[in-house]
PDB file of N, CA and C in Angstrom:
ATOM      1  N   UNK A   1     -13.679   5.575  -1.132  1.00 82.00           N
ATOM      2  CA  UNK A   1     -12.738   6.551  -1.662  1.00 82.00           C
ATOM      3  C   UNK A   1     -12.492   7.604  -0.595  1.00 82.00           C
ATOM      4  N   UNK A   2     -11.150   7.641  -0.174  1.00 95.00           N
ATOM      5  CA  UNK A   2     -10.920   9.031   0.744  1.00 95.00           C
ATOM      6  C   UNK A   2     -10.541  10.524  -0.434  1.00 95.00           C
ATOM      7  N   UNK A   3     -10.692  11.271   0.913  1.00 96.00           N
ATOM      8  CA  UNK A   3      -9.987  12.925  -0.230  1.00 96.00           C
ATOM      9  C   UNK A   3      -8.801  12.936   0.741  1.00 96.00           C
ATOM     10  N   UNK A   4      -8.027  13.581   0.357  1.00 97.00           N
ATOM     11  CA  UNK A   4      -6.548  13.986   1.197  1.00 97.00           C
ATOM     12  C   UNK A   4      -6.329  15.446   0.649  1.00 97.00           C
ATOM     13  N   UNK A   5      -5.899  16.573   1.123  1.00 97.00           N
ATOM     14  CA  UNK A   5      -5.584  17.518   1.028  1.00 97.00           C
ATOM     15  C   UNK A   5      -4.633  18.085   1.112  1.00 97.00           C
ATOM     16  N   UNK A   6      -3.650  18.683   0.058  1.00 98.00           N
ATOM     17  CA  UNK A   6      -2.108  18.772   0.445  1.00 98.00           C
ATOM     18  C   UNK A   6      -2.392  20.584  -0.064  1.00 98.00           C
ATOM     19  N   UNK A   7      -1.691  21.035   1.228  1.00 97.00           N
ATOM     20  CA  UNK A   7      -1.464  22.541   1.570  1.00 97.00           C
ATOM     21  C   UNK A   7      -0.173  22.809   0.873  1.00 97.00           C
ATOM     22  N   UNK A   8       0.393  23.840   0.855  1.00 96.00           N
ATOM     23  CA  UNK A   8       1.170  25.079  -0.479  1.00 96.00           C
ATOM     24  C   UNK A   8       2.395  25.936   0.592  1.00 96.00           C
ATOM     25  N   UNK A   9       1.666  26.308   1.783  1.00 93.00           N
ATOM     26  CA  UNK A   9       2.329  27.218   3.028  1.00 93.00           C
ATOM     27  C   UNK A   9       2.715  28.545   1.870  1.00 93.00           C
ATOM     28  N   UNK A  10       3.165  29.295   2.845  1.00 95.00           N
ATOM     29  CA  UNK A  10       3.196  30.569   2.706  1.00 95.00           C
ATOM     30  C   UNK A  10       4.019  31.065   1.688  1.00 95.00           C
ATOM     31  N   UNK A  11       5.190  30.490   1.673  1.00 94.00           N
ATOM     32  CA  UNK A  11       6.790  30.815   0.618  1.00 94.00           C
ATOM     33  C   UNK A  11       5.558  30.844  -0.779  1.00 94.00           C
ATOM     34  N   UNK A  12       4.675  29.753  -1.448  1.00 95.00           N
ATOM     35  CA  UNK A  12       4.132  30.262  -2.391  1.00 95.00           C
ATOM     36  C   UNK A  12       3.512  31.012  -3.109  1.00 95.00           C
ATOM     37  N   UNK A  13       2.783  32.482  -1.850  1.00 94.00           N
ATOM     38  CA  UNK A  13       2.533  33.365  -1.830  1.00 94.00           C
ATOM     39  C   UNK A  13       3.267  34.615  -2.859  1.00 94.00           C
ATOM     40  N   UNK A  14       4.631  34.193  -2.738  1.00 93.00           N
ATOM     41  CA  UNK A  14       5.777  35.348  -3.319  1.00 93.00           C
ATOM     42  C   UNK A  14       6.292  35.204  -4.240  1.00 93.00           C
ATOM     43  N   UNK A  15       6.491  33.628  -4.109  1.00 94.00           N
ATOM     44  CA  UNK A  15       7.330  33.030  -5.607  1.00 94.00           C
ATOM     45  C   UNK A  15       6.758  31.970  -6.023  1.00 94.00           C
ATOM     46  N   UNK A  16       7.104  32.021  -7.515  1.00 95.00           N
ATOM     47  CA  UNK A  16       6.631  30.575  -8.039  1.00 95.00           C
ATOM     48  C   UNK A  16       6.863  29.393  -7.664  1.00 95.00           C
ATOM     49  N   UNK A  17       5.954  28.428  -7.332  1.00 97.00           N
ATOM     50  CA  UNK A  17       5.911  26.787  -7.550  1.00 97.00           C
ATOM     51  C   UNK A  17       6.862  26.520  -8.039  1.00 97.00           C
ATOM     52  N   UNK A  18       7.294  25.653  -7.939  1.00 97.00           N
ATOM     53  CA  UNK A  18       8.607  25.472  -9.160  1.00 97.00           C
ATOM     54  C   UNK A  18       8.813  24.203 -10.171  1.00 97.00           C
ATOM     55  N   UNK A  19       7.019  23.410  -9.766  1.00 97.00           N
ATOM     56  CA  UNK A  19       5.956  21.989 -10.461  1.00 97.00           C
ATOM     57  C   UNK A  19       5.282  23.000 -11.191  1.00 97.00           C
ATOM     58  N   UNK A  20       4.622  23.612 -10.780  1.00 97.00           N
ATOM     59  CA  UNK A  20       2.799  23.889 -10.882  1.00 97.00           C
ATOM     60  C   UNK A  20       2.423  25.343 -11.084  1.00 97.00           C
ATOM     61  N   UNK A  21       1.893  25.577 -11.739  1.00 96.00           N
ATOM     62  CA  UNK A  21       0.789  27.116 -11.807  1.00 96.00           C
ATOM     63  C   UNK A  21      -0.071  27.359 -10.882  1.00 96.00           C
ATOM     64  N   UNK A  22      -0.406  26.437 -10.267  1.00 97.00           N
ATOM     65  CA  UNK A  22      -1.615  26.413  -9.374  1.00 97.00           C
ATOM     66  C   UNK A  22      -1.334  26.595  -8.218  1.00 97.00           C
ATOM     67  N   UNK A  23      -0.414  26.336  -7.259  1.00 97.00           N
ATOM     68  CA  UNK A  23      -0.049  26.692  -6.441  1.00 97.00           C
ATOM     69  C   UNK A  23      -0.315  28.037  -5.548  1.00 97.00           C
ATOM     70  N   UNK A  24      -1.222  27.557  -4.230  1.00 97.00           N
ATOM     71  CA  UNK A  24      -1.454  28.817  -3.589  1.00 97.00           C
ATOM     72  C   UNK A  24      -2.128  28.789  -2.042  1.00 97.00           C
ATOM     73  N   UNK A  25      -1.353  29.451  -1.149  1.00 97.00           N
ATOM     74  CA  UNK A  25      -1.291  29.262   0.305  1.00 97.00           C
ATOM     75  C   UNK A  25      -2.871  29.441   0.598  1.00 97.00           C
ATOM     76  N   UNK A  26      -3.743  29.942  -0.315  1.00 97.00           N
ATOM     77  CA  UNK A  26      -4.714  29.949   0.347  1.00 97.00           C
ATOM     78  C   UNK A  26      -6.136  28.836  -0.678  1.00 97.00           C
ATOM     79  N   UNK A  27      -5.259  28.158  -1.153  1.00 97.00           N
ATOM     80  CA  UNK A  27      -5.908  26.755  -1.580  1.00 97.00           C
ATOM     81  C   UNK A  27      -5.544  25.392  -1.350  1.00 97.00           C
ATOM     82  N   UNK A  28      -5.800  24.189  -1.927  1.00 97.00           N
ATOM     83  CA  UNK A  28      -5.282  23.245  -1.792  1.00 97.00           C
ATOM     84  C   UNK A  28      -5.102  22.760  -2.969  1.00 97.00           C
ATOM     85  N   UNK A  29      -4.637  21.314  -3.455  1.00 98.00           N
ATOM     86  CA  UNK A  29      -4.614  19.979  -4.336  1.00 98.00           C
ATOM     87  C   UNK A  29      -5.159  18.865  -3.605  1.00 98.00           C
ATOM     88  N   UNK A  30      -6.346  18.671  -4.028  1.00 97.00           N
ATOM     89  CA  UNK A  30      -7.380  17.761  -4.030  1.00 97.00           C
ATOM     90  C   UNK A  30      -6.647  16.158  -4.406  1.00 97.00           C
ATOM     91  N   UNK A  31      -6.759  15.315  -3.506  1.00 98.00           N
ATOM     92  CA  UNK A  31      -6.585  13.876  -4.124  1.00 98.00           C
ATOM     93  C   UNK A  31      -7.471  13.105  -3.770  1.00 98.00           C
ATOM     94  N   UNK A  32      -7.841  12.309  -4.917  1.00 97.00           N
ATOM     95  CA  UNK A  32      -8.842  11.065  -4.580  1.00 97.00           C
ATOM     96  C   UNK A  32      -7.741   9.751  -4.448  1.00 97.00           C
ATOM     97  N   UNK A  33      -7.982   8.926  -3.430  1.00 97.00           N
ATOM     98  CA  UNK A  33      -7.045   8.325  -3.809  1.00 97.00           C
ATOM     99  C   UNK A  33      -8.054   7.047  -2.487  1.00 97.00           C
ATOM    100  N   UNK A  34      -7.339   5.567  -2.233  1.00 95.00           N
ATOM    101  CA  UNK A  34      -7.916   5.001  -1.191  1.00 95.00           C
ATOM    102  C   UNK A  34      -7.060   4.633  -0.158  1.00 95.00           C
ATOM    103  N   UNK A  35      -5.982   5.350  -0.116  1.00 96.00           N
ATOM    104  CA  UNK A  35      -5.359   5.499   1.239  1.00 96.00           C
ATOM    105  C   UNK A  35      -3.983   6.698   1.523  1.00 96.00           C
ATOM    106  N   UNK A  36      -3.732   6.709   2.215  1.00 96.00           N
ATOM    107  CA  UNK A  36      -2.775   8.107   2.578  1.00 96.00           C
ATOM    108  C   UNK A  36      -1.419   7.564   1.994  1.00 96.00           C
ATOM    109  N   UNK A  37      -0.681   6.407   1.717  1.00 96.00           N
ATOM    110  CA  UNK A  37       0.094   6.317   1.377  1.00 96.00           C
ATOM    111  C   UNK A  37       0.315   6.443  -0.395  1.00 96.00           C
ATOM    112  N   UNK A  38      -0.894   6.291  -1.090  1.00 96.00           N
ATOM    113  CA  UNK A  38      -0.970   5.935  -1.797  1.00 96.00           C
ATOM    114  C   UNK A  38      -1.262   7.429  -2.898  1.00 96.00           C
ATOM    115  N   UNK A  39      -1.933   8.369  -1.616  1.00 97.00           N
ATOM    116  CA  UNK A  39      -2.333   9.878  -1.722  1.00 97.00           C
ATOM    117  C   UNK A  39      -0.996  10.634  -2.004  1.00 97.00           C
ATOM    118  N   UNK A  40       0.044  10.027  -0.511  1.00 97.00           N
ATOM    119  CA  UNK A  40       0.938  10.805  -0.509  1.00 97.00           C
ATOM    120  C   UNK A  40       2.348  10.564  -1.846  1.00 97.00           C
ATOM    121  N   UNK A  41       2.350   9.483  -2.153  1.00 97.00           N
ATOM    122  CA  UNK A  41       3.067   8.941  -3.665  1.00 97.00           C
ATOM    123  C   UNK A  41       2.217   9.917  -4.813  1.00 97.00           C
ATOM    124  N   UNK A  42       1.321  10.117  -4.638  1.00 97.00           N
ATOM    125  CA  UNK A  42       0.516  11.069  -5.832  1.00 97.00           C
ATOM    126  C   UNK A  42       0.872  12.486  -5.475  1.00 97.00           C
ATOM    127  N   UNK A  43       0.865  13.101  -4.294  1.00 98.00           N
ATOM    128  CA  UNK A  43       1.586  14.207  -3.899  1.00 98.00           C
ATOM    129  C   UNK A  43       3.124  14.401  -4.680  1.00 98.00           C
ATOM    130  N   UNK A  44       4.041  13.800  -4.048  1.00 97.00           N
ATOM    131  CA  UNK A  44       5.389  13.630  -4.773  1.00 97.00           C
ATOM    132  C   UNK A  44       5.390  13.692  -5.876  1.00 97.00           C
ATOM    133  N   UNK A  45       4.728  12.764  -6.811  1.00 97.00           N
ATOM    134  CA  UNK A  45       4.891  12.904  -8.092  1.00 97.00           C
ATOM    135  C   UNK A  45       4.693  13.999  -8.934  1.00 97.00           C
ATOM    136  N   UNK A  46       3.072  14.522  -8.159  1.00 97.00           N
ATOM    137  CA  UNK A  46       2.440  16.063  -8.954  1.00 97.00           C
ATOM    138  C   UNK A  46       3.579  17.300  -8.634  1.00 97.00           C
ATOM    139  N   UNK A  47       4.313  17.349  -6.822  1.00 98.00           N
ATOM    140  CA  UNK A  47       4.583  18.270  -6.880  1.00 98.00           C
ATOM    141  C   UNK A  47       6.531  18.792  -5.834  1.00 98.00           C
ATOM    142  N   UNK A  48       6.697  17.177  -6.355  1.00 97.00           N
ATOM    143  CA  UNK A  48       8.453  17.164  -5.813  1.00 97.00           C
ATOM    144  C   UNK A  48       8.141  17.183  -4.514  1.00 97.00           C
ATOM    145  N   UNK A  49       9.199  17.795  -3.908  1.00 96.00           N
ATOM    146  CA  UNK A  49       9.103  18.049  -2.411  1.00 96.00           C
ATOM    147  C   UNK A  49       8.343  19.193  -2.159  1.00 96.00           C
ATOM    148  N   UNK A  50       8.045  19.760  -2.834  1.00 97.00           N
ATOM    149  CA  UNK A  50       7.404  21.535  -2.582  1.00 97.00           C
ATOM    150  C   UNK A  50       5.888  21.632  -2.484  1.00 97.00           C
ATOM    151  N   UNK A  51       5.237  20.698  -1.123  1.00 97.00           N
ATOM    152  CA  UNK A  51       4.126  21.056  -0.441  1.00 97.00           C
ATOM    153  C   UNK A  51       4.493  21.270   0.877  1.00 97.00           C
ATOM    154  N   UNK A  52       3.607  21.666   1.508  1.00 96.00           N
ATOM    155  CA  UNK A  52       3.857  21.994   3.144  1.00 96.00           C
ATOM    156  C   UNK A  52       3.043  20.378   3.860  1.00 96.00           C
ATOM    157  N   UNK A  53       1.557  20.453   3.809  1.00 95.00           N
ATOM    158  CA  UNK A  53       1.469  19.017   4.406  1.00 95.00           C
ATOM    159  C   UNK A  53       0.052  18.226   4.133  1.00 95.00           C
ATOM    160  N   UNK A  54       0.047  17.086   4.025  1.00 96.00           N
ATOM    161  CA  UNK A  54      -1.238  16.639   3.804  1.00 96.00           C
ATOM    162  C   UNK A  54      -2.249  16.070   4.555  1.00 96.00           C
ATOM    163  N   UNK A  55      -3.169  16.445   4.653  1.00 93.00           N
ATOM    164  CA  UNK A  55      -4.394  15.671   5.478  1.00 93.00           C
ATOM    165  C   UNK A  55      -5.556  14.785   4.805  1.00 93.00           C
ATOM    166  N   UNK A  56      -6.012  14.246   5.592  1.00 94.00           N
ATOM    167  CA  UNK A  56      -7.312  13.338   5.186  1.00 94.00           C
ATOM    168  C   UNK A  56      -8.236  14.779   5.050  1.00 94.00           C
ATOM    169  N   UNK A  57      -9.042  15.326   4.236  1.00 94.00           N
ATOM    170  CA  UNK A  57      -9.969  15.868   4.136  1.00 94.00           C
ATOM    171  C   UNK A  57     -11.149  15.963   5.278  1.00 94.00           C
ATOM    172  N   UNK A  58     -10.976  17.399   6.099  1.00 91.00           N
ATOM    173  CA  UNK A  58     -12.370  17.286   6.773  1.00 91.00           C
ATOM    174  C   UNK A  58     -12.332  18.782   6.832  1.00 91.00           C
ATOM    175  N   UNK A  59     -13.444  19.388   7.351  1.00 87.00           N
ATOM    176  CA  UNK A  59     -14.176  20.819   7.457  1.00 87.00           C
ATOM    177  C   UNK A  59     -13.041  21.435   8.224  1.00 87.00           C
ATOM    178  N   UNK A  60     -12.740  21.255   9.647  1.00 87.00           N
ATOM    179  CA  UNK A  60     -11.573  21.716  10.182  1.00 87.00           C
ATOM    180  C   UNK A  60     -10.199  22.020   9.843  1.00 87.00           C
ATOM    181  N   UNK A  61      -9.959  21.437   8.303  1.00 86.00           N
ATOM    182  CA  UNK A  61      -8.832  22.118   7.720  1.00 86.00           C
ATOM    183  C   UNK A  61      -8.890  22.665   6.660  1.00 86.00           C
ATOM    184  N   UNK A  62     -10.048  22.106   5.841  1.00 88.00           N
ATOM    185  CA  UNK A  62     -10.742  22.886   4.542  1.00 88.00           C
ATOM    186  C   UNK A  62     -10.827  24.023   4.622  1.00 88.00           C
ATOM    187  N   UNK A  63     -11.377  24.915   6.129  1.00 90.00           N
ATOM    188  CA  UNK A  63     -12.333  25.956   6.209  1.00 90.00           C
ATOM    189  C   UNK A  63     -10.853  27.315   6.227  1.00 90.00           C
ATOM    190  N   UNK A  64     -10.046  27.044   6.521  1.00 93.00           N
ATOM    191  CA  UNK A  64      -8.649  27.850   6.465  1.00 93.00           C
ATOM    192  C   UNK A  64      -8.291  28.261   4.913  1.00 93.00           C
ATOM    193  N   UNK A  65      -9.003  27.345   3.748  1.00 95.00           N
ATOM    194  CA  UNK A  65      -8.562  27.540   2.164  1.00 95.00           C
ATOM    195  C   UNK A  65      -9.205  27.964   1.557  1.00 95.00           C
ATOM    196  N   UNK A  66      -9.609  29.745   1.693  1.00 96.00           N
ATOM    197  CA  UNK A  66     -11.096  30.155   0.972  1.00 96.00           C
ATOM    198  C   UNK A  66     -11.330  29.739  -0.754  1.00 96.00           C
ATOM    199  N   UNK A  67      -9.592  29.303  -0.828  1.00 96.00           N
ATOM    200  CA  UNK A  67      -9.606  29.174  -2.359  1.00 96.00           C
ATOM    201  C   UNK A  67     -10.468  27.715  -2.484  1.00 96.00           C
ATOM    202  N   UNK A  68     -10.311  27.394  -2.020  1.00 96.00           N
ATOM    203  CA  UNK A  68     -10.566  25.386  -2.301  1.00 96.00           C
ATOM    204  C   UNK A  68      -9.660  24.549  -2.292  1.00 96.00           C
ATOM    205  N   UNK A  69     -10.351  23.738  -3.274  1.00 96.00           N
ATOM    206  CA  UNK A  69      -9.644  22.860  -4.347  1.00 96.00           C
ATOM    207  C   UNK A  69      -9.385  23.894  -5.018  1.00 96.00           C
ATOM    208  N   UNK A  70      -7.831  23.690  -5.531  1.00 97.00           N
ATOM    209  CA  UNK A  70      -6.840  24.265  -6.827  1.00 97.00           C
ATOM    210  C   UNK A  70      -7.026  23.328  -8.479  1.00 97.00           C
ATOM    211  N   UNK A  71      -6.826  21.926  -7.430  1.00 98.00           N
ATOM    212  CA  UNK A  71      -6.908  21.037  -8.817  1.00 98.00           C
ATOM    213  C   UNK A  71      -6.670  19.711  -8.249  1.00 98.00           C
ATOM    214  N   UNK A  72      -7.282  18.841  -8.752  1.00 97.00           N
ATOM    215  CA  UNK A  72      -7.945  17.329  -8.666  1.00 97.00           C
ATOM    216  C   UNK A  72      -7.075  16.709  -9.030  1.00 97.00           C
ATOM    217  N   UNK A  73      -6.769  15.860  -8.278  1.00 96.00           N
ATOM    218  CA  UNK A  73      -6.133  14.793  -9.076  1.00 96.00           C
ATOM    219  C   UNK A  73      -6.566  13.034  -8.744  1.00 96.00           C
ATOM    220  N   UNK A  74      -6.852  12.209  -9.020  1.00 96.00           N
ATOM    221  CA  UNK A  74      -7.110  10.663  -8.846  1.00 96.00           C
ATOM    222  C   UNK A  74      -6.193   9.714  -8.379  1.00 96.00           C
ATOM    223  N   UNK A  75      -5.963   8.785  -8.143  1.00 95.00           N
ATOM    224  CA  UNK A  75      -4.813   7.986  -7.897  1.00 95.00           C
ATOM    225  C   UNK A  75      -5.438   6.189  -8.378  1.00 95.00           C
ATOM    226  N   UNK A  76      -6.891   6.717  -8.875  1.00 86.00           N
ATOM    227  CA  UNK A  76      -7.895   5.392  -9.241  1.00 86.00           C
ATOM    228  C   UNK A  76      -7.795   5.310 -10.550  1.00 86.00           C
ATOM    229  N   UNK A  77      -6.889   5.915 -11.687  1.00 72.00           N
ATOM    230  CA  UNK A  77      -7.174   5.417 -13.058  1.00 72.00           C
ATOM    231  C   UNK A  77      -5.150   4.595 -13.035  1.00 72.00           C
ATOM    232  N   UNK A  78      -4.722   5.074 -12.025  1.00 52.00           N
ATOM    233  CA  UNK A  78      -3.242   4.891 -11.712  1.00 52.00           C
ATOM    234  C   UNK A  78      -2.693   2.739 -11.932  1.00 52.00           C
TER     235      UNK A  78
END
């Protein structure tokens, strides 16, 4: 199972999401999923076009999101 991490950028800071409540430049959306394409189809769906960008999960981009994880999502019950 990989994690992938999809970032918010800054514009969400000021104004609302225009998916989500959760939304916030200094967190992420968590995906479990078992590959990036499959992560990034789960991206789209949760949150239209309105993320900034996604990564494979590691310490070097985590450590920038004091918030965390915002909210989880799976792509394994899919």
């Amino acid at each position: 199972m990989a994690e992938f991490i999809v970032t918010f950028g800054q514009k969400y800071r000021n104004e609302p999401h225009p998916k989500v409540k959760y939304a916030d430049p200094d967190g992420y959306l968590l995906i479990l999923s078992p590959d990036y394409k499959t992560a990034r189809e789960a991206a789209f769906r949760e949150l239209g076009e309105h993320f900034s960008t996604m990564y494979e999960k590691e310490e070097k981009y985590t450590q920038y999101f004091p918030k965390g994880a915002l909210h989880t999502i799976s792509t394994y019950h899919l």
